[in-house]
PDB file of C-alpha atoms in Angstrom:
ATOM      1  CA  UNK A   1       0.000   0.000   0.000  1.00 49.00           C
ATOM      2  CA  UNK A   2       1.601   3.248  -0.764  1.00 51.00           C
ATOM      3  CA  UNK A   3       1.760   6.020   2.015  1.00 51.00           C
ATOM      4  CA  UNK A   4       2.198   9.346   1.649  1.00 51.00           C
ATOM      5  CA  UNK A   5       4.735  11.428   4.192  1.00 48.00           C
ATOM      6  CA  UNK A   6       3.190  14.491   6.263  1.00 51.00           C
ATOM      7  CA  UNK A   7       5.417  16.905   7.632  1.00 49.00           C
ATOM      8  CA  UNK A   8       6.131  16.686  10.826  1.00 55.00           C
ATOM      9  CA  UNK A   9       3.652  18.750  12.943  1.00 57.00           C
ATOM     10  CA  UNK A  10       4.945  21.490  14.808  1.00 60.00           C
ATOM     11  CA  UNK A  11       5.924  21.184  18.253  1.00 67.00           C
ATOM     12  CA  UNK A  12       3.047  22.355  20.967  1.00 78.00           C
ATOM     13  CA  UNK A  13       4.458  25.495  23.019  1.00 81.00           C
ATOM     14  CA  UNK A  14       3.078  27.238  25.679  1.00 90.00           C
ATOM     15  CA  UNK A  15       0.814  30.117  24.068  1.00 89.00           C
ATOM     16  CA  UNK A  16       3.928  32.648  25.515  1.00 93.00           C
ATOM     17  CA  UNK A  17       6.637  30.420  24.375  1.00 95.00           C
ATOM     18  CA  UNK A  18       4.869  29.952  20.607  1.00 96.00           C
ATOM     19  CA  UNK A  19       4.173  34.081  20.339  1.00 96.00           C
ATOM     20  CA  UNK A  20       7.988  34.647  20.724  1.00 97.00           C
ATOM     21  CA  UNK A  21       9.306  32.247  18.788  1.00 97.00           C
ATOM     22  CA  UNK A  22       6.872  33.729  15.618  1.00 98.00           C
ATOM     23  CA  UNK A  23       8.342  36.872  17.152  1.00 98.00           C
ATOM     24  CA  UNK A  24      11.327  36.505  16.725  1.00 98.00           C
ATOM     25  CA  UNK A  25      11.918  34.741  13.354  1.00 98.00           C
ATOM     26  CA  UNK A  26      10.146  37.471  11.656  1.00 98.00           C
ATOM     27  CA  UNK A  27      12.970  39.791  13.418  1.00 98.00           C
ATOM     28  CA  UNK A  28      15.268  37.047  12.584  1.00 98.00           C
ATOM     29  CA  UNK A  29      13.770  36.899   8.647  1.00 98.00           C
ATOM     30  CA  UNK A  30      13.212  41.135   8.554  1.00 98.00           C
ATOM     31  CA  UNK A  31      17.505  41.098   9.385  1.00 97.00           C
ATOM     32  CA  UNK A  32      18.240  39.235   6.752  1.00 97.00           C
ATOM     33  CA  UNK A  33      15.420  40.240   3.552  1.00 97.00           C
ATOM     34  CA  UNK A  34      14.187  43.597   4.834  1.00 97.00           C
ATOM     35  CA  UNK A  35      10.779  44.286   6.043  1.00 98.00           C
ATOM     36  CA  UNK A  36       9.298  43.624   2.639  1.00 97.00           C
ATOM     37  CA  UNK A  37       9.993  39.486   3.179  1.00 98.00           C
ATOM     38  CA  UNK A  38       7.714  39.535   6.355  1.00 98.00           C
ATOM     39  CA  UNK A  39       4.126  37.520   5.242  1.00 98.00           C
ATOM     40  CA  UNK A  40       2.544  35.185   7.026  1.00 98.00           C
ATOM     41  CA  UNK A  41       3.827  32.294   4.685  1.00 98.00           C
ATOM     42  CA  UNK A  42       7.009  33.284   4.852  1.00 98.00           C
ATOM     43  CA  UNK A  43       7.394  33.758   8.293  1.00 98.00           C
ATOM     44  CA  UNK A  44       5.467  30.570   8.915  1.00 98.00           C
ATOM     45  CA  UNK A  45       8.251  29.254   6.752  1.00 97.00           C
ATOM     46  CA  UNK A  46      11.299  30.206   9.111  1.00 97.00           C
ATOM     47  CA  UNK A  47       9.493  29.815  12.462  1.00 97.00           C
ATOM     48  CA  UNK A  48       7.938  25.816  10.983  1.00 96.00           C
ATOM     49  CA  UNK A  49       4.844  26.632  11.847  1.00 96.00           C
ATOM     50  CA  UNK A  50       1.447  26.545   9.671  1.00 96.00           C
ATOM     51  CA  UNK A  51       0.483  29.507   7.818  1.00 97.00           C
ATOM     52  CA  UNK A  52      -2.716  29.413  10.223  1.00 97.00           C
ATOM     53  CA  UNK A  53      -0.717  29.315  13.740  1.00 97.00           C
ATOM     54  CA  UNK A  54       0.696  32.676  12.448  1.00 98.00           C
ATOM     55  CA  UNK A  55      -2.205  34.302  11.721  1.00 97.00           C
ATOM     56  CA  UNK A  56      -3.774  33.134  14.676  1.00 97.00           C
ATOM     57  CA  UNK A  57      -1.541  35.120  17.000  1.00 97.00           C
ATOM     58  CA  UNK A  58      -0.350  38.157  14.628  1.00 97.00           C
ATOM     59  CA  UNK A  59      -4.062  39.080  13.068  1.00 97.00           C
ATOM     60  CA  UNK A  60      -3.000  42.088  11.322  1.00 98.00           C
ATOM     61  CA  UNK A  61       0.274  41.827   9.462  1.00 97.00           C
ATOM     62  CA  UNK A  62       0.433  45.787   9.272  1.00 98.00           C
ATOM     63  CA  UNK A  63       0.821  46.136  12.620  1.00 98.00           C
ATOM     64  CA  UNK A  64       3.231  43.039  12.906  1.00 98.00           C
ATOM     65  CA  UNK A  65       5.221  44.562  10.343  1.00 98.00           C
ATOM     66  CA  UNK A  66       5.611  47.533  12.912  1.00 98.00           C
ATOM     67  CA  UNK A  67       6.139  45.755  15.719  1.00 98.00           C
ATOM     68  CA  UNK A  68       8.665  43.755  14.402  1.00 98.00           C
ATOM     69  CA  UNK A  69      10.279  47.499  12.919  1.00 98.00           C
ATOM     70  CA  UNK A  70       9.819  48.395  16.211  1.00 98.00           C
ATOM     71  CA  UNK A  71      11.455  45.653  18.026  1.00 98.00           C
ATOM     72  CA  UNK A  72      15.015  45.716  15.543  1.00 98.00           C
ATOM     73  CA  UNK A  73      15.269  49.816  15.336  1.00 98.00           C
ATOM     74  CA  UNK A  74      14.861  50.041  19.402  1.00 98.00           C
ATOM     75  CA  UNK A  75      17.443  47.253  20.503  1.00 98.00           C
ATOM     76  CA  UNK A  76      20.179  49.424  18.074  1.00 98.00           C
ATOM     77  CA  UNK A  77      19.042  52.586  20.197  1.00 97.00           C
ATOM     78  CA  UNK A  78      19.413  50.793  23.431  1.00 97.00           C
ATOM     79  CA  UNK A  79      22.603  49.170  22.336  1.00 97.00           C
ATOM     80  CA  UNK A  80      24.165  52.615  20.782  1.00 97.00           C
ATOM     81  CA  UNK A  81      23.292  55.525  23.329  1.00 97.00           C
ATOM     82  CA  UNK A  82      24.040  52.470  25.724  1.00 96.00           C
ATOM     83  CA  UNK A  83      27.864  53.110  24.610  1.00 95.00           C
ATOM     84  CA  UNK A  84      28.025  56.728  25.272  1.00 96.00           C
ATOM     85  CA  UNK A  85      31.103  57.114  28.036  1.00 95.00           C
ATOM     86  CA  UNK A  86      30.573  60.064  30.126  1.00 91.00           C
ATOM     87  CA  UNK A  87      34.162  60.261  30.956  1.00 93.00           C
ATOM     88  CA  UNK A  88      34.999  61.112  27.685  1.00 94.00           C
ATOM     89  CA  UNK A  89      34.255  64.350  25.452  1.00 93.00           C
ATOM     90  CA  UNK A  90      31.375  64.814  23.418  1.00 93.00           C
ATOM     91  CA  UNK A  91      32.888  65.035  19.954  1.00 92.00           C
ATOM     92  CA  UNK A  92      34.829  61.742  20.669  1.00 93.00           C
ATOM     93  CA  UNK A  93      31.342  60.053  21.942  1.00 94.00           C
ATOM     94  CA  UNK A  94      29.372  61.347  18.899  1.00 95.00           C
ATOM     95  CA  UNK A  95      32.385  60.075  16.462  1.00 94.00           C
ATOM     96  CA  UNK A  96      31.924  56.727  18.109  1.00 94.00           C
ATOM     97  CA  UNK A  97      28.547  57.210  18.014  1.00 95.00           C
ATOM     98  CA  UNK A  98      28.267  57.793  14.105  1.00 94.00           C
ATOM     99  CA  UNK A  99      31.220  55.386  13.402  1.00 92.00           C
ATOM    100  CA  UNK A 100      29.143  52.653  15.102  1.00 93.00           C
ATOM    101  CA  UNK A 101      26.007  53.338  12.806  1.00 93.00           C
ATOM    102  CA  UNK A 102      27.725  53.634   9.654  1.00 91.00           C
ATOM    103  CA  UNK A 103      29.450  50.518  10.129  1.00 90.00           C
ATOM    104  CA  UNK A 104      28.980  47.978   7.425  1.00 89.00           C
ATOM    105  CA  UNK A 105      27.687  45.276   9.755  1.00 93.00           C
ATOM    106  CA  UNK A 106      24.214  47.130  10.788  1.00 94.00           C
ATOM    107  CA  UNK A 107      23.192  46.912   6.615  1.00 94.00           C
ATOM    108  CA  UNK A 108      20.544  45.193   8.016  1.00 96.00           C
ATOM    109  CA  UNK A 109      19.197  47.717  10.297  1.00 97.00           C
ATOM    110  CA  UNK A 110      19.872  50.030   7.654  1.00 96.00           C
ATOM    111  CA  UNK A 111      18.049  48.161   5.150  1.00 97.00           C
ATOM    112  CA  UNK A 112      14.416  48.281   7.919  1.00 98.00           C
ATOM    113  CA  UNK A 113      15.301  51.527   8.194  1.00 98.00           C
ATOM    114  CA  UNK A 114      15.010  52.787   4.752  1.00 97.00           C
ATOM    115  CA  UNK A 115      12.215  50.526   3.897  1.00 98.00           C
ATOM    116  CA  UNK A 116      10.255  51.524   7.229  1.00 98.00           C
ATOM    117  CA  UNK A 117      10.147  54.787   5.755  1.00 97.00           C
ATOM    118  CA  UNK A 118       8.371  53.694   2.282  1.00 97.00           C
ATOM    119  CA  UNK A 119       6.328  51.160   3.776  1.00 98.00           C
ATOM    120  CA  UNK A 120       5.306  53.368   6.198  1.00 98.00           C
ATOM    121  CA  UNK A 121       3.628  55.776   3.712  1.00 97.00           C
ATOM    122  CA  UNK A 122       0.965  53.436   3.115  1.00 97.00           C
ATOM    123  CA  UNK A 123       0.948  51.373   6.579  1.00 98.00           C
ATOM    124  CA  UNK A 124      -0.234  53.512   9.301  1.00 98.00           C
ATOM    125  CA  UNK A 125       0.913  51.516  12.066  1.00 98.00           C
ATOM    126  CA  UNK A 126       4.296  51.333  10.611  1.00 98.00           C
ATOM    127  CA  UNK A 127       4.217  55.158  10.147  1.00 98.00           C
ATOM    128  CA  UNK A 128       3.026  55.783  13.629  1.00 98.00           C
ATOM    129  CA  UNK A 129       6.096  53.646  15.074  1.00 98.00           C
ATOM    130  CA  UNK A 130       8.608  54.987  12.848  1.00 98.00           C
ATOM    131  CA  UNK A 131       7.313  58.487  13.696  1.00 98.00           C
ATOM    132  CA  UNK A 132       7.460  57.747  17.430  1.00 98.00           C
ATOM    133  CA  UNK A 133      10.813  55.985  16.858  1.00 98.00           C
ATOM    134  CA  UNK A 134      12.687  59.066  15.401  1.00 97.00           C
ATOM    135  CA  UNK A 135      11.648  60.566  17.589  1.00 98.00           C
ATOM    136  CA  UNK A 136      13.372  58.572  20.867  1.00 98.00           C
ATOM    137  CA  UNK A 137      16.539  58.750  18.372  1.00 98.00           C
ATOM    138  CA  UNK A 138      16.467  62.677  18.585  1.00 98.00           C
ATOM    139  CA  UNK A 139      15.345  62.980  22.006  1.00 98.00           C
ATOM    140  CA  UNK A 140      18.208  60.548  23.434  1.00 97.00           C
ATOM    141  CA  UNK A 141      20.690  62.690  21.071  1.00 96.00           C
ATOM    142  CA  UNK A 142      19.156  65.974  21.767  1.00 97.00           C
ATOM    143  CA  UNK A 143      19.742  64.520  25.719  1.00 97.00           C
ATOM    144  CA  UNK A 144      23.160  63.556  25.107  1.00 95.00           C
ATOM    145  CA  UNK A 145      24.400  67.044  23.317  1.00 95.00           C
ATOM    146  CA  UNK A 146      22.324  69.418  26.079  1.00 95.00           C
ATOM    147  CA  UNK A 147      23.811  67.379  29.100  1.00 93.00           C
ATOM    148  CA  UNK A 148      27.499  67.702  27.733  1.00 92.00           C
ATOM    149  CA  UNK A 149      27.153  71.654  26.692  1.00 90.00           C
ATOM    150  CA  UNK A 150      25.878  72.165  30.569  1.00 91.00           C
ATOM    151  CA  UNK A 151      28.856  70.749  31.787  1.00 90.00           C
ATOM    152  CA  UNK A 152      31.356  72.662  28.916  1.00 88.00           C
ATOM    153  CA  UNK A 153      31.230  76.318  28.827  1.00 85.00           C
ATOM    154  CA  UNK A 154      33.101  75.774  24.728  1.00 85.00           C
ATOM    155  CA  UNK A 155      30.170  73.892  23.367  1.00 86.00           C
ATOM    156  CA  UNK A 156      27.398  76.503  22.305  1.00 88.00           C
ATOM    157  CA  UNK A 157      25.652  74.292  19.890  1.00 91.00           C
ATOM    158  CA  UNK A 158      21.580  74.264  19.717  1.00 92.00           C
ATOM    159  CA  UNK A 159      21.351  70.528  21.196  1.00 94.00           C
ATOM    160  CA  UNK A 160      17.603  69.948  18.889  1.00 95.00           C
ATOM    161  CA  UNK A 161      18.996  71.215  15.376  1.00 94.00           C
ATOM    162  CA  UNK A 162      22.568  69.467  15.828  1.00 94.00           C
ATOM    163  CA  UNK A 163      20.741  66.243  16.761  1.00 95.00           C
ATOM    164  CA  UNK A 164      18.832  66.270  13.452  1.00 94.00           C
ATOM    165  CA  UNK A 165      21.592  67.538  11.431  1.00 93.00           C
ATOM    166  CA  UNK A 166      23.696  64.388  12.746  1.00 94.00           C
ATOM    167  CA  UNK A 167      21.145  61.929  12.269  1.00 94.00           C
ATOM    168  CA  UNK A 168      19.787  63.515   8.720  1.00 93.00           C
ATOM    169  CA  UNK A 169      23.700  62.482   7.733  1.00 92.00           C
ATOM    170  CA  UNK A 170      23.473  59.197   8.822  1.00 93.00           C
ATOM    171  CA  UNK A 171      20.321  58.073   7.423  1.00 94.00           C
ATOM    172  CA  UNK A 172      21.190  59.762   4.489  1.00 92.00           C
ATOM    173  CA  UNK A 173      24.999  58.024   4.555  1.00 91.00           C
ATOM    174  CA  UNK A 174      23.495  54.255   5.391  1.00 90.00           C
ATOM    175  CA  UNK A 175      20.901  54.397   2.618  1.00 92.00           C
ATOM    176  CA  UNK A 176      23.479  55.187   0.209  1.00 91.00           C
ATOM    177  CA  UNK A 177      25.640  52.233   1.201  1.00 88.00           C
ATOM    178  CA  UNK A 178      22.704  50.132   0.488  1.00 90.00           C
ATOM    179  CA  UNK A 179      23.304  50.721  -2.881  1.00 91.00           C
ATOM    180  CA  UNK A 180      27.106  50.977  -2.557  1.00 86.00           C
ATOM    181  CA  UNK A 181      27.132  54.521  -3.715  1.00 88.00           C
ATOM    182  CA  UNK A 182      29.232  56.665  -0.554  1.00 75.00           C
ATOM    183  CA  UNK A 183      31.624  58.588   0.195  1.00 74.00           C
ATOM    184  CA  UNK A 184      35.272  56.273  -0.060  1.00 75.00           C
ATOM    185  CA  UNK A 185      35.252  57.238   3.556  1.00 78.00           C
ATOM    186  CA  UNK A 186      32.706  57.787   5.123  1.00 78.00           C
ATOM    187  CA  UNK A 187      34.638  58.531   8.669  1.00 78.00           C
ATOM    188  CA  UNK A 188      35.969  61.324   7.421  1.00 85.00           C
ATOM    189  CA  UNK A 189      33.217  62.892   6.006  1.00 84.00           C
ATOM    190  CA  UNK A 190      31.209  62.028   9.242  1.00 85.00           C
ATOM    191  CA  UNK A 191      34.036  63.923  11.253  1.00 86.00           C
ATOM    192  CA  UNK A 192      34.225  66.741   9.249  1.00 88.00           C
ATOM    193  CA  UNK A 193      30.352  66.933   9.218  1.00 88.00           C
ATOM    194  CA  UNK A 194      30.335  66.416  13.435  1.00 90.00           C
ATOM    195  CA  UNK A 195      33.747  69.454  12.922  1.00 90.00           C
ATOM    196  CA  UNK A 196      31.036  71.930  11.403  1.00 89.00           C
ATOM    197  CA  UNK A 197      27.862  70.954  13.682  1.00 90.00           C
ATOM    198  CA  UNK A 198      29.632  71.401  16.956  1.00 87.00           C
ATOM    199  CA  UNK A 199      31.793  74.432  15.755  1.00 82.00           C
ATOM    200  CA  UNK A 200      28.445  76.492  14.458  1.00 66.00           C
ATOM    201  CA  UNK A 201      27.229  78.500  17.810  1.00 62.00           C
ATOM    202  CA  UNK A 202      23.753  78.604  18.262  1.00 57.00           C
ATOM    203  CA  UNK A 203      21.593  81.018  17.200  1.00 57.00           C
ATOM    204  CA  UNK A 204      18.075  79.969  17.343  1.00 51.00           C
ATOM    205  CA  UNK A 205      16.193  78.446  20.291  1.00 49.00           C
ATOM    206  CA  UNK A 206      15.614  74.736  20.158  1.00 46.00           C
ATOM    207  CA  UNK A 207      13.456  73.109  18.008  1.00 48.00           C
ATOM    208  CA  UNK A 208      10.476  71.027  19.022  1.00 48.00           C
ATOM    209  CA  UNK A 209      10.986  66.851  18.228  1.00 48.00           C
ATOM    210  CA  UNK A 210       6.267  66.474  17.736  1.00 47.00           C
ATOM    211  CA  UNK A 211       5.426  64.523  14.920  1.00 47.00           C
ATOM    212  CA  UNK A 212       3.633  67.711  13.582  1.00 44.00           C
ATOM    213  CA  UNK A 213       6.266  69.432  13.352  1.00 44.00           C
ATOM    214  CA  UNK A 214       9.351  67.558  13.159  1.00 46.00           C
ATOM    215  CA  UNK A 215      11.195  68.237   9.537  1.00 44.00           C
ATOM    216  CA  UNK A 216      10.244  65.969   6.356  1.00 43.00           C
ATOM    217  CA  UNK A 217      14.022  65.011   5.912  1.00 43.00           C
ATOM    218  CA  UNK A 218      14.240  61.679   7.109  1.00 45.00           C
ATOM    219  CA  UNK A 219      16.251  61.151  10.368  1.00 46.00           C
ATOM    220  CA  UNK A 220      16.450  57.910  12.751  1.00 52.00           C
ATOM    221  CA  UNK A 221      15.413  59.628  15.916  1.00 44.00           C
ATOM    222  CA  UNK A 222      18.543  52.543  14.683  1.00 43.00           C
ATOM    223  CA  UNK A 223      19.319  51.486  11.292  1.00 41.00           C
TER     224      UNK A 223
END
């Protein structure tokens, strides 16, 4: 009698345990193809689950899309302004700070990043996370900049406008290296960019980080 094989079905998880694990192989999936890759077959596909199972616990792929946006972009924040070393000066910190994101390894984040932005234009979750994630990335900049100016009488920079100066060069600067069109090196421009924003004194008063007001030049406010 001939028999047919089945594949194997999956494993039974607690409802927690099962939730992470789809979780975190479409974080695992968006890494490697972007956030375009995330369906429900596909990430059914890496996690080896039914189609169904995914669905079942992620409704609403827009807003697992954002989440999952959401979930990459803030561990990079964490990680990065995680880094900064008080004991040492601000343009050194910021230089490590912008070396650290322009590095070739974080492609990946780059690559959610830039998509985030397109996708976003038509998912409104997505656009609502990537909104509120620029702006922690200008707020924990804007933080960083203010606290080391109150402590150094030589540093006279507007804290909000040199925050989104900086990060408008490094989106700008990691979307171009998805495409392998940059600068032959890029940590020079980034120090001679980080040279003119700290050297420029202030002259206005600092700018509000709202969503209804922020600037339409894309900044990440990680990838």
């Amino acid at each position: 009698m001939k028999t047919t094989s089945r594949a194997p079905a999956p494993r039974r998880l607690p409802p927690e345990q099962r939730e992470r694990s789809i979780l975190d192989g479409a974080v695992s999936l968006a890494g490697e193809s972007g956030l375009e890759a995330l369906t429900v077959r596909a990430v059914a596909a890496r996690v080896g689950v039914t189609p169904a199972l995914v669905a079942h616990y992620r409704p609403v792929m827009e807003s697992f899309v954002a989440e999952v946006f959401t979930t990459i972009v803030s561990a990079e924040r964490d990680e990065v302004i995680a880094s900064y070393d008080d004991g040492v000066d601000l343009r050194t910190n910021l230089l490590r700070l912008i070396e650290t994101l322009l590095d070739d390894s974080r492609d990946d984040v780059a690559m959610v990043w830039v998509q985030s932005w397109a996708l976003g234009a038509r998912n409104e979750a997505l656009g609502a996370r990537v909104r509120a994630e620029m702006d922690l990335w200008h707020s924990a900049l804007e933080d960083l900049i203010a606290r080391a100016a109150a402590e150094a009488a030589d540093i006279t920079v507007d804290p909000a406008s040199s925050a989104w100066m900086l990060l408008a060069m490094v989106d700008g600067m990691s979307a171009h290296s998805l495409v392998h069109w940059a600068p032959r090196d890029r940590t020079d421009l980034a120090r001679r960019t980080l040279a003119a924003v700290l050297d420029a004194p202030s002259t206005s008063t600092p700018t509000s980080t709202s969503t209804t007001s922020a600037p339409t030049s894309p900044a990440r406010t990680h990838s």
